[in-house]
PDB file of C-alpha atoms in Angstrom:
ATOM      1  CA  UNK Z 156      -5.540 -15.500 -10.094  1.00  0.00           C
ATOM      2  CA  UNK Z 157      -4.262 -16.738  -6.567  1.00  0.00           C
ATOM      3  CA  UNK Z 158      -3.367 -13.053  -5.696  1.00  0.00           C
ATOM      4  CA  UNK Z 159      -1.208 -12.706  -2.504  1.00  0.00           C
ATOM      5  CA  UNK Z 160      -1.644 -14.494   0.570  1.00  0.00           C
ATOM      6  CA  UNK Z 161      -0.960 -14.165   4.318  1.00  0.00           C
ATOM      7  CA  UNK Z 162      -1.048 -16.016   6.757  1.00  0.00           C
ATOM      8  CA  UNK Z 163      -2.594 -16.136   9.724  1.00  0.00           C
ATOM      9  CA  UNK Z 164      -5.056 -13.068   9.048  1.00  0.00           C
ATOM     10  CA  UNK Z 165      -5.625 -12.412  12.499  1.00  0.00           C
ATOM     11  CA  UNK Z 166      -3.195 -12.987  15.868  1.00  0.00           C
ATOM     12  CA  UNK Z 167      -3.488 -12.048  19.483  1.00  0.00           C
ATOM     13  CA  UNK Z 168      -0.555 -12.684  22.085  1.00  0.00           C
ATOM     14  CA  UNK Z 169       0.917 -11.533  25.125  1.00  0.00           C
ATOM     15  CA  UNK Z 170       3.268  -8.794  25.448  1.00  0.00           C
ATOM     16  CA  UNK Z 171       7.219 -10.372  25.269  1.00  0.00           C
ATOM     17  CA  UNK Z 172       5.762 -13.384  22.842  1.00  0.00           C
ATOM     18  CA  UNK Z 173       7.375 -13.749  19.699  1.00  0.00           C
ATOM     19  CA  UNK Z 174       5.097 -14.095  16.745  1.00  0.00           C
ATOM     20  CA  UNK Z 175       5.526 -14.813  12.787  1.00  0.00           C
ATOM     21  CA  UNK Z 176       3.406 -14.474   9.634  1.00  0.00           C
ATOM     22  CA  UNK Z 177       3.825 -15.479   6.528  1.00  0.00           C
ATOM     23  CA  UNK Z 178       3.086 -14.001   3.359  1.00  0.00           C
ATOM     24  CA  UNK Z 179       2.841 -15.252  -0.457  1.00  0.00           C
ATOM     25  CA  UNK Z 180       3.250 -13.143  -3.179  1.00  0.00           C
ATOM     26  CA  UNK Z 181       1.829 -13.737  -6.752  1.00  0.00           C
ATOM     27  CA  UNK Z 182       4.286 -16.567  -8.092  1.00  0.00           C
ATOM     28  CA  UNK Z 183       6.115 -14.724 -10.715  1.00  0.00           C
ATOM     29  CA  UNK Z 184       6.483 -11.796  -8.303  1.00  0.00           C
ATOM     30  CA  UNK Z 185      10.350 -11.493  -7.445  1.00  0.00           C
ATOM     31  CA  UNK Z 186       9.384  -8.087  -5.832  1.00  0.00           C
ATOM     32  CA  UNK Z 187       8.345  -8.126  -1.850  1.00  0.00           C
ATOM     33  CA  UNK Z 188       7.349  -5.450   0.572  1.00  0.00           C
ATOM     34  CA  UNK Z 189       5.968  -5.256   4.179  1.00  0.00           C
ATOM     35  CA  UNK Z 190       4.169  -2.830   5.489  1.00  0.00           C
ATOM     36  CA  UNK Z 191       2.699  -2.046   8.900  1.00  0.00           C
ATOM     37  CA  UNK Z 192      -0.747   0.111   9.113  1.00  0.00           C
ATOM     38  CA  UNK Z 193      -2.385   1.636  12.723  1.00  0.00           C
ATOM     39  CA  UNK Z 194      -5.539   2.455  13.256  1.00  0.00           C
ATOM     40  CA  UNK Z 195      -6.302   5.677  10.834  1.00  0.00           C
ATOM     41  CA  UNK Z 196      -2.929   5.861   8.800  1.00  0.00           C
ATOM     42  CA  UNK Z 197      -1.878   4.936   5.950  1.00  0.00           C
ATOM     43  CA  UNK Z 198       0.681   1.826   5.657  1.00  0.00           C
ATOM     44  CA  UNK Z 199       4.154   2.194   6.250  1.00  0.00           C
ATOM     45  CA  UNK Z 200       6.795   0.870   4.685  1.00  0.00           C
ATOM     46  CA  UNK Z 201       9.006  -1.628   6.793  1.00  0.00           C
ATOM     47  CA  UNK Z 202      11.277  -3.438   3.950  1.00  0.00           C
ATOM     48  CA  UNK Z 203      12.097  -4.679   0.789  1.00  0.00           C
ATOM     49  CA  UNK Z 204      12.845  -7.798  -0.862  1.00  0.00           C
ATOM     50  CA  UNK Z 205      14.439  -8.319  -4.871  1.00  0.00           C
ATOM     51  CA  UNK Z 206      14.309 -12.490  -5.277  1.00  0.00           C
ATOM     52  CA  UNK Z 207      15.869 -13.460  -1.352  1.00  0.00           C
ATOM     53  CA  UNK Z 208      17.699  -9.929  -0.890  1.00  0.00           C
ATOM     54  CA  UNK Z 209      16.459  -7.770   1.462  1.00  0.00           C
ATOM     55  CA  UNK Z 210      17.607  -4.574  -0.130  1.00  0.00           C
ATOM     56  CA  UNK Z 211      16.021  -2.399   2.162  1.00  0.00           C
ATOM     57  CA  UNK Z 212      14.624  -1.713   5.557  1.00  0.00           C
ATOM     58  CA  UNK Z 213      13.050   1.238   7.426  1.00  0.00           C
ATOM     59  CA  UNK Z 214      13.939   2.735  10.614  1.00  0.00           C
ATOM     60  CA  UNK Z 215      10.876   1.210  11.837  1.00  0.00           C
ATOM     61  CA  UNK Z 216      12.003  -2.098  12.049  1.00  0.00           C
ATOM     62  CA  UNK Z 217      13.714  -2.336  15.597  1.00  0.00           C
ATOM     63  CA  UNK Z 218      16.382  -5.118  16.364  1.00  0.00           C
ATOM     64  CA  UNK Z 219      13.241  -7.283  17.333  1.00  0.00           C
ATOM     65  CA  UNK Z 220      11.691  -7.459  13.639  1.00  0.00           C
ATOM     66  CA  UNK Z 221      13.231  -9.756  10.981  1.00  0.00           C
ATOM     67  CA  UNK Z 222      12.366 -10.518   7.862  1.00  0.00           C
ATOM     68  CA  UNK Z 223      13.552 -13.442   5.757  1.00  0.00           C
ATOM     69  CA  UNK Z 224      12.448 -14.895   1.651  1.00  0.00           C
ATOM     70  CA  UNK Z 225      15.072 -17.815   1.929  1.00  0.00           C
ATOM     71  CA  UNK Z 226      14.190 -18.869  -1.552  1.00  0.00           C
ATOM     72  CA  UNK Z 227      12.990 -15.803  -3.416  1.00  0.00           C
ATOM     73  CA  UNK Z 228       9.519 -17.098  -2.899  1.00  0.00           C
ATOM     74  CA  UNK Z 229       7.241 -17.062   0.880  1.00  0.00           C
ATOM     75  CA  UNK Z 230       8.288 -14.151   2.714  1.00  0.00           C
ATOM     76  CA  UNK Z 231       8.656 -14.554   6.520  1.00  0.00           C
ATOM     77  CA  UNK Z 232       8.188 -11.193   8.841  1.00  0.00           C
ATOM     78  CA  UNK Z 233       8.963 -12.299  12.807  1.00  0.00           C
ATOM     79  CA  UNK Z 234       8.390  -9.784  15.946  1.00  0.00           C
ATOM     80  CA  UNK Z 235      10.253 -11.456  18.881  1.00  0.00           C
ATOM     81  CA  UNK Z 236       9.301 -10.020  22.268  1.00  0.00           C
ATOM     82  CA  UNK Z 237       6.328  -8.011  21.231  1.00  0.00           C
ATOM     83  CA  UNK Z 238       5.005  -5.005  23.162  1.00  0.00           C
ATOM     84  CA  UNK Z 239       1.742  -3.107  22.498  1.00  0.00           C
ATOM     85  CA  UNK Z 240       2.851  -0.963  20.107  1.00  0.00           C
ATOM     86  CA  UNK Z 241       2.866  -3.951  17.693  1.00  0.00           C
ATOM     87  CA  UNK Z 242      -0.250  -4.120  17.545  1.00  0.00           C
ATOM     88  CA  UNK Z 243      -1.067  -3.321  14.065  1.00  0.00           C
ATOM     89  CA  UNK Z 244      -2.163  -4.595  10.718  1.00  0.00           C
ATOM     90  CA  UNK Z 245       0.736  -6.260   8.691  1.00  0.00           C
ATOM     91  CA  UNK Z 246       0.692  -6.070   4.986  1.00  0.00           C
ATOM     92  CA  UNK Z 247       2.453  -7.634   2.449  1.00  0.00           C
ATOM     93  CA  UNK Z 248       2.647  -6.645  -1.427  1.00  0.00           C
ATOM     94  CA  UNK Z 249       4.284  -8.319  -4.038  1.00  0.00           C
ATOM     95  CA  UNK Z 250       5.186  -6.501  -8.064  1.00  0.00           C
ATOM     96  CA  UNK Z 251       6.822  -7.623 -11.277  1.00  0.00           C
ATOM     97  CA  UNK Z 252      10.085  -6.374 -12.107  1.00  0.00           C
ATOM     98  CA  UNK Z 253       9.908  -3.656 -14.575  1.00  0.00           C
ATOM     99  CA  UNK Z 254       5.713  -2.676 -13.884  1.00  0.00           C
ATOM    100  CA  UNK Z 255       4.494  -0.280 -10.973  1.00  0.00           C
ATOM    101  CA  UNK Z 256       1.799  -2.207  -9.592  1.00  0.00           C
ATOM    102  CA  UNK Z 257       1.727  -3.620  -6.132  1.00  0.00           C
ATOM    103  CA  UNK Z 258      -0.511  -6.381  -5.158  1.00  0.00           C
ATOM    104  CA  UNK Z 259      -1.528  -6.217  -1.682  1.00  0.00           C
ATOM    105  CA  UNK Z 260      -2.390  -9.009   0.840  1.00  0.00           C
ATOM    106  CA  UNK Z 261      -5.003  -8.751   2.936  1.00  0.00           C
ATOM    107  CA  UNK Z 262      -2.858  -8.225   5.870  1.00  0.00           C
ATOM    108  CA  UNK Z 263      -2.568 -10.016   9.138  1.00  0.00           C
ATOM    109  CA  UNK Z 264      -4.087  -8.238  12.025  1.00  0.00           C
ATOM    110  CA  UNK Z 265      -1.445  -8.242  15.130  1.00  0.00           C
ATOM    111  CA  UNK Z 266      -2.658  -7.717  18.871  1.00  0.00           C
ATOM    112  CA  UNK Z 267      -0.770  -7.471  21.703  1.00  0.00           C
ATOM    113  CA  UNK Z 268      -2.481  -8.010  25.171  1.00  0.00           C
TER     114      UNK Z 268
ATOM    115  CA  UNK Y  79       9.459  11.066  -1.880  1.00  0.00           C
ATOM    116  CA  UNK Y  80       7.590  13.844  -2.652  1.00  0.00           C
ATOM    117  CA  UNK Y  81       4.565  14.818  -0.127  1.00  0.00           C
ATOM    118  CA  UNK Y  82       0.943  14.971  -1.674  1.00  0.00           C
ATOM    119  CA  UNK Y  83      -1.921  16.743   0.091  1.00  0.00           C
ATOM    120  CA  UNK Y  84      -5.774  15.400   0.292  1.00  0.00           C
ATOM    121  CA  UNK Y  85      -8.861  16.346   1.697  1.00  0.00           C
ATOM    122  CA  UNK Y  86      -9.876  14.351   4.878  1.00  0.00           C
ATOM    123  CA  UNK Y  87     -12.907  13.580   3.391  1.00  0.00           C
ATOM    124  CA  UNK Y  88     -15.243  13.710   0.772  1.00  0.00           C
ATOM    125  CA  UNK Y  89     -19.132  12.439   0.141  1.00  0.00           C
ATOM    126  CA  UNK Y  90     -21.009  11.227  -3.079  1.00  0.00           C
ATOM    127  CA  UNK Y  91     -24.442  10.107  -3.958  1.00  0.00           C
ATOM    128  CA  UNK Y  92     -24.340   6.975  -5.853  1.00  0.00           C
ATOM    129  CA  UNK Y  93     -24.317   6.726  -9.497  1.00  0.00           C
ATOM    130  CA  UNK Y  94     -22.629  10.286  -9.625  1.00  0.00           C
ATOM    131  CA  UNK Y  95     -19.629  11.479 -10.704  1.00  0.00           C
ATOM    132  CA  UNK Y  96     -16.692  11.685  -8.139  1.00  0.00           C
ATOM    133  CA  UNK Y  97     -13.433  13.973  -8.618  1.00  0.00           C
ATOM    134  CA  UNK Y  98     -11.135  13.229  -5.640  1.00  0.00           C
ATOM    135  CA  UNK Y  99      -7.789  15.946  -5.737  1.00  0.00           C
ATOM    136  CA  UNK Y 100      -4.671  15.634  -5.080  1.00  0.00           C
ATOM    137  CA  UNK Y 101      -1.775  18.583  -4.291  1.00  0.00           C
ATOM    138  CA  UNK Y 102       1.728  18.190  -4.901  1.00  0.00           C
ATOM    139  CA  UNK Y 103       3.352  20.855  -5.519  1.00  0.00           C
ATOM    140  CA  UNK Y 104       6.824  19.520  -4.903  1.00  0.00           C
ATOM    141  CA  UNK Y 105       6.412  16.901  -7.581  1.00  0.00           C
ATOM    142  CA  UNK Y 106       9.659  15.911  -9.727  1.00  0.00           C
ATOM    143  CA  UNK Y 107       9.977  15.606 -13.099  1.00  0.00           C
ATOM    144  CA  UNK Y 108      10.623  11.289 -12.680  1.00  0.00           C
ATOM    145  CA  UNK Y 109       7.967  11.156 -10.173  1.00  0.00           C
ATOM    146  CA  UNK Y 110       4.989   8.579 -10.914  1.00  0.00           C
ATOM    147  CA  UNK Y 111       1.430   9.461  -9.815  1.00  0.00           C
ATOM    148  CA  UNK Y 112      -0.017   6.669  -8.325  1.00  0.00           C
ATOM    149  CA  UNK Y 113      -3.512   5.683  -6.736  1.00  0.00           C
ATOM    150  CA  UNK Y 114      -4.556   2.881  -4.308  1.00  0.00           C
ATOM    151  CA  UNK Y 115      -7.901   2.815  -2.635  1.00  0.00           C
ATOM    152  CA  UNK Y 116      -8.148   0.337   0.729  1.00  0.00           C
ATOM    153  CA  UNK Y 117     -11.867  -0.759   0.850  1.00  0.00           C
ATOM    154  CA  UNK Y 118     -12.471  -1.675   5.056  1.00  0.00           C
ATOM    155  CA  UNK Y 119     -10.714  -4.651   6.386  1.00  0.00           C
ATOM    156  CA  UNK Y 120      -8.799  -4.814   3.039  1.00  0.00           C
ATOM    157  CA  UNK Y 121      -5.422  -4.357   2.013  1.00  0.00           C
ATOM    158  CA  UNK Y 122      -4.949  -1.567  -0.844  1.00  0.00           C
ATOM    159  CA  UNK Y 123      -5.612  -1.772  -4.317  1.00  0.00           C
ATOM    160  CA  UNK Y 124      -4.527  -0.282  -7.233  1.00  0.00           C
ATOM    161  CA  UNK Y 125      -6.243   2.279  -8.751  1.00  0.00           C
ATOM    162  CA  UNK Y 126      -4.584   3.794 -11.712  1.00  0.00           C
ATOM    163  CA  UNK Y 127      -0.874   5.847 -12.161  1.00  0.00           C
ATOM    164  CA  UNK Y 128       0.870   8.394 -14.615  1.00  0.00           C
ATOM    165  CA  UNK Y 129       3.360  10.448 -15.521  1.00  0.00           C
ATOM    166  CA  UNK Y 130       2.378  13.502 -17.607  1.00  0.00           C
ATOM    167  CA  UNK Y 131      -0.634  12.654 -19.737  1.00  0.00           C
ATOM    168  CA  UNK Y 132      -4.113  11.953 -18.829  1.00  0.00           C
ATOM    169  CA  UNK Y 133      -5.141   8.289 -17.482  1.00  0.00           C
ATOM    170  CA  UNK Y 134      -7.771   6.195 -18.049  1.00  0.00           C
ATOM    171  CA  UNK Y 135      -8.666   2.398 -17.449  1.00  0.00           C
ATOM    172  CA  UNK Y 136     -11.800   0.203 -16.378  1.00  0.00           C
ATOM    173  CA  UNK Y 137     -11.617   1.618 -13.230  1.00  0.00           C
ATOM    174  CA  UNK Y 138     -11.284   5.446 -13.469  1.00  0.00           C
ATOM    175  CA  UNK Y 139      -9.811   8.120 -15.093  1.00  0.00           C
ATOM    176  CA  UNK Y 140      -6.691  10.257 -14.134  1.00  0.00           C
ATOM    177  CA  UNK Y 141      -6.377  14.040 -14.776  1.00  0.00           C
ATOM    178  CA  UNK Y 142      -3.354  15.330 -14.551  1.00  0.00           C
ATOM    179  CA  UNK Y 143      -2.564  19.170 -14.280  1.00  0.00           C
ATOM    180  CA  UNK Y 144      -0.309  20.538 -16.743  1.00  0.00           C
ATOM    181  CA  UNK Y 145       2.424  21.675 -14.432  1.00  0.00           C
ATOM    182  CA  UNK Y 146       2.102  18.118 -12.576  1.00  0.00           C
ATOM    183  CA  UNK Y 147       1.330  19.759  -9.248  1.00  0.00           C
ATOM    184  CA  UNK Y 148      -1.759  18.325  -9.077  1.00  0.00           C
ATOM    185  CA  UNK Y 149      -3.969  15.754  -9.637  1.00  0.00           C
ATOM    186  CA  UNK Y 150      -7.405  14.517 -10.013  1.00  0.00           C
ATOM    187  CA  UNK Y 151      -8.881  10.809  -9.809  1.00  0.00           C
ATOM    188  CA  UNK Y 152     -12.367  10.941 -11.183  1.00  0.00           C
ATOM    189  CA  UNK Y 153     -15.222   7.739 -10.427  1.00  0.00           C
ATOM    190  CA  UNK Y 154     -17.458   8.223 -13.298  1.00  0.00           C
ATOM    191  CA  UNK Y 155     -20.419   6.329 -11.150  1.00  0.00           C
ATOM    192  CA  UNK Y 156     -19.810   5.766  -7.887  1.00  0.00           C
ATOM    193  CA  UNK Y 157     -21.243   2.631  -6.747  1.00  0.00           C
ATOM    194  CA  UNK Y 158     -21.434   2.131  -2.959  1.00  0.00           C
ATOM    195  CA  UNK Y 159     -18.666  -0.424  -3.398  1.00  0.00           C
ATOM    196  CA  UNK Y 160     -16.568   2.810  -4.217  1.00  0.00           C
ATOM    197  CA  UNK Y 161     -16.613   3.447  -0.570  1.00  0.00           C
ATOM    198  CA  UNK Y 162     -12.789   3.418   0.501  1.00  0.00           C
ATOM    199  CA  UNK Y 163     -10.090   5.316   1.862  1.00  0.00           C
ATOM    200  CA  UNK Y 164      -7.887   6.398  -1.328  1.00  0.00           C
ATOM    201  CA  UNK Y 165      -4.256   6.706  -1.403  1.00  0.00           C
ATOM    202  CA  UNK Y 166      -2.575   9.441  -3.479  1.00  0.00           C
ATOM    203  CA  UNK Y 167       1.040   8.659  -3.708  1.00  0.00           C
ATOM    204  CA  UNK Y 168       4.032   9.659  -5.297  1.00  0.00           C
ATOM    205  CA  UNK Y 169       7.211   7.312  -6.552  1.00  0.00           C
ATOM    206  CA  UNK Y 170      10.006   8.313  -7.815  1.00  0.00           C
ATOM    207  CA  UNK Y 171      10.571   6.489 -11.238  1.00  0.00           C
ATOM    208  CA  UNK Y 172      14.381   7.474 -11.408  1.00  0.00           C
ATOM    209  CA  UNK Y 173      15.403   4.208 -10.396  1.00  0.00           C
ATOM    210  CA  UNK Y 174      18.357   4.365  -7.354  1.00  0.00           C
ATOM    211  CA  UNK Y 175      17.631   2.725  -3.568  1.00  0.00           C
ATOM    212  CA  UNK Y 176      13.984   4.036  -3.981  1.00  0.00           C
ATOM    213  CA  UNK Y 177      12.893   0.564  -4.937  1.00  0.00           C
ATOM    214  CA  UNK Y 178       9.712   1.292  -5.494  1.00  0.00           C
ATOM    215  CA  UNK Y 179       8.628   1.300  -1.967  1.00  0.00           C
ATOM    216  CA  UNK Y 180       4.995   3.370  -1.752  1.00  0.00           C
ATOM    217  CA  UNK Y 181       4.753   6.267   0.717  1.00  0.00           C
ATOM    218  CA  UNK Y 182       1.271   6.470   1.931  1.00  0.00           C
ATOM    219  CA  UNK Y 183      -0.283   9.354   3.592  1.00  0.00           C
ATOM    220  CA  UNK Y 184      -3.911   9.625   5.307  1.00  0.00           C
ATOM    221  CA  UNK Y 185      -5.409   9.514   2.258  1.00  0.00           C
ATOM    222  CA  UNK Y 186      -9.401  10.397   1.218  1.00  0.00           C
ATOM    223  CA  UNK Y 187     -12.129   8.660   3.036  1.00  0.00           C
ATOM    224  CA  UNK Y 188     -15.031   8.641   0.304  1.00  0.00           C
ATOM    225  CA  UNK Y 189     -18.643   7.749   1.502  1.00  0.00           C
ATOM    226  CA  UNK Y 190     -20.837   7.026  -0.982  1.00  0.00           C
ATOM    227  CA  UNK Y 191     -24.569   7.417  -0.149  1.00  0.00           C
ATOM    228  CA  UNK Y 192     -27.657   5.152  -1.765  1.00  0.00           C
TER     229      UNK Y 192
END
């Protein structure tokens, strides 16, 4: 059981950097999410992948966030010109079609200096 | 989705029972009861879900009210590994643009003491 993957788990840059992670979701997952948690709340939804369509995405994610899964498989999630309200832990979850259960990453940590 | 209400906080002694509650009143007849639990530095885990009847699985037991406005999650031991913020969520199971995205609020911190 590989479980779901991200990559890298921690990042610091400057403010106006650009940054990308990477997740991995369980293979046979064709289900994606991202979510973004701060310090003492719960995650928030940013956006949703079926197979490569993004099907949804939250107010939350400004003109600077993109999110690609060219393939249906890796998910990309970019921040270009980050500020310090970025800062944040990034979390990816992958699910079956047709069964409730999200798998969660164990996030990538995001700070912005 | 539907908004659920939880205590801040709760505490336990190890090896005891734990019954962590849930409110939501607003609660629709397709909606899903779900639980996740995020143990520090961690990204949430599932915990258990249902719809109407009672829940139970390796893990721990779901009580569900009658009238579906609330809930109960119940640790039959708590072990100090139990120690975790837990997530009681709502999704709707109708299907539409919902996607199954999870709504999290601030959840339960549980401390479990030795």
């Amino acid at each position: 059981d590989t479980g779901v993957s991200q990559d890298p788990r921690h990042k610091i840059t400057k403010r106006g950097q650009n940054v990308t992670f990477r997740c991995d979701p369980i293979s046979e997952h064709n289900r994606l999410y991202w979510y973004r948690q701060t310090l003492g709340q719960g995650p928030e939804f940013l956006t949703y992948f079926q197979n490569e369509a993004q099907l949804e995405k939250s107010r939350l994610l400004s003109d600077r966030f993109s999110a690609e899964r060219p393939k249906g498989s890796f998910s990309t999630l970019e921040i270009q010109r980050t500020e310090q309200g970025d800062s944040a832990m990034y979390l990816c979850a992958s699910r079956f079609m047709g069964r409730d259960r999200q798998f969660f990453g164990p996030g990538t940590r995001l700070t912005v200096l | 989705d539907a908004k659920t209400t939880q205590p801040n906080s709760m505490e336990s002694n190890e090896e005891e029972p734990v019954h962590l509650p849930c409110n939501h009143s607003t609660i629709s007849g397709t909606d899903y009861i779900h639980w996740y639990r995020q143990l520090p530095s961690q990204g949430p885990e599932y915990v258990i879900h249902g719809l109407t009847s009672n829940v139970n699985n390796r893990m721990a037991s779901l009580a569900i009210a009658e009238d579906r406005k609330s809930s109960t999650l119940i640790l039959h031991r708590a072990t100090l590994r139990d120690a975790a913020v837990y997530y009681c969520i709502l999704r709707d199971g109708a299907g539409g643009t919902s996607y199954g995205k999870l709504t999290f609020g601030q959840g339960t911190i549980l401390t479990v003491h030795p």
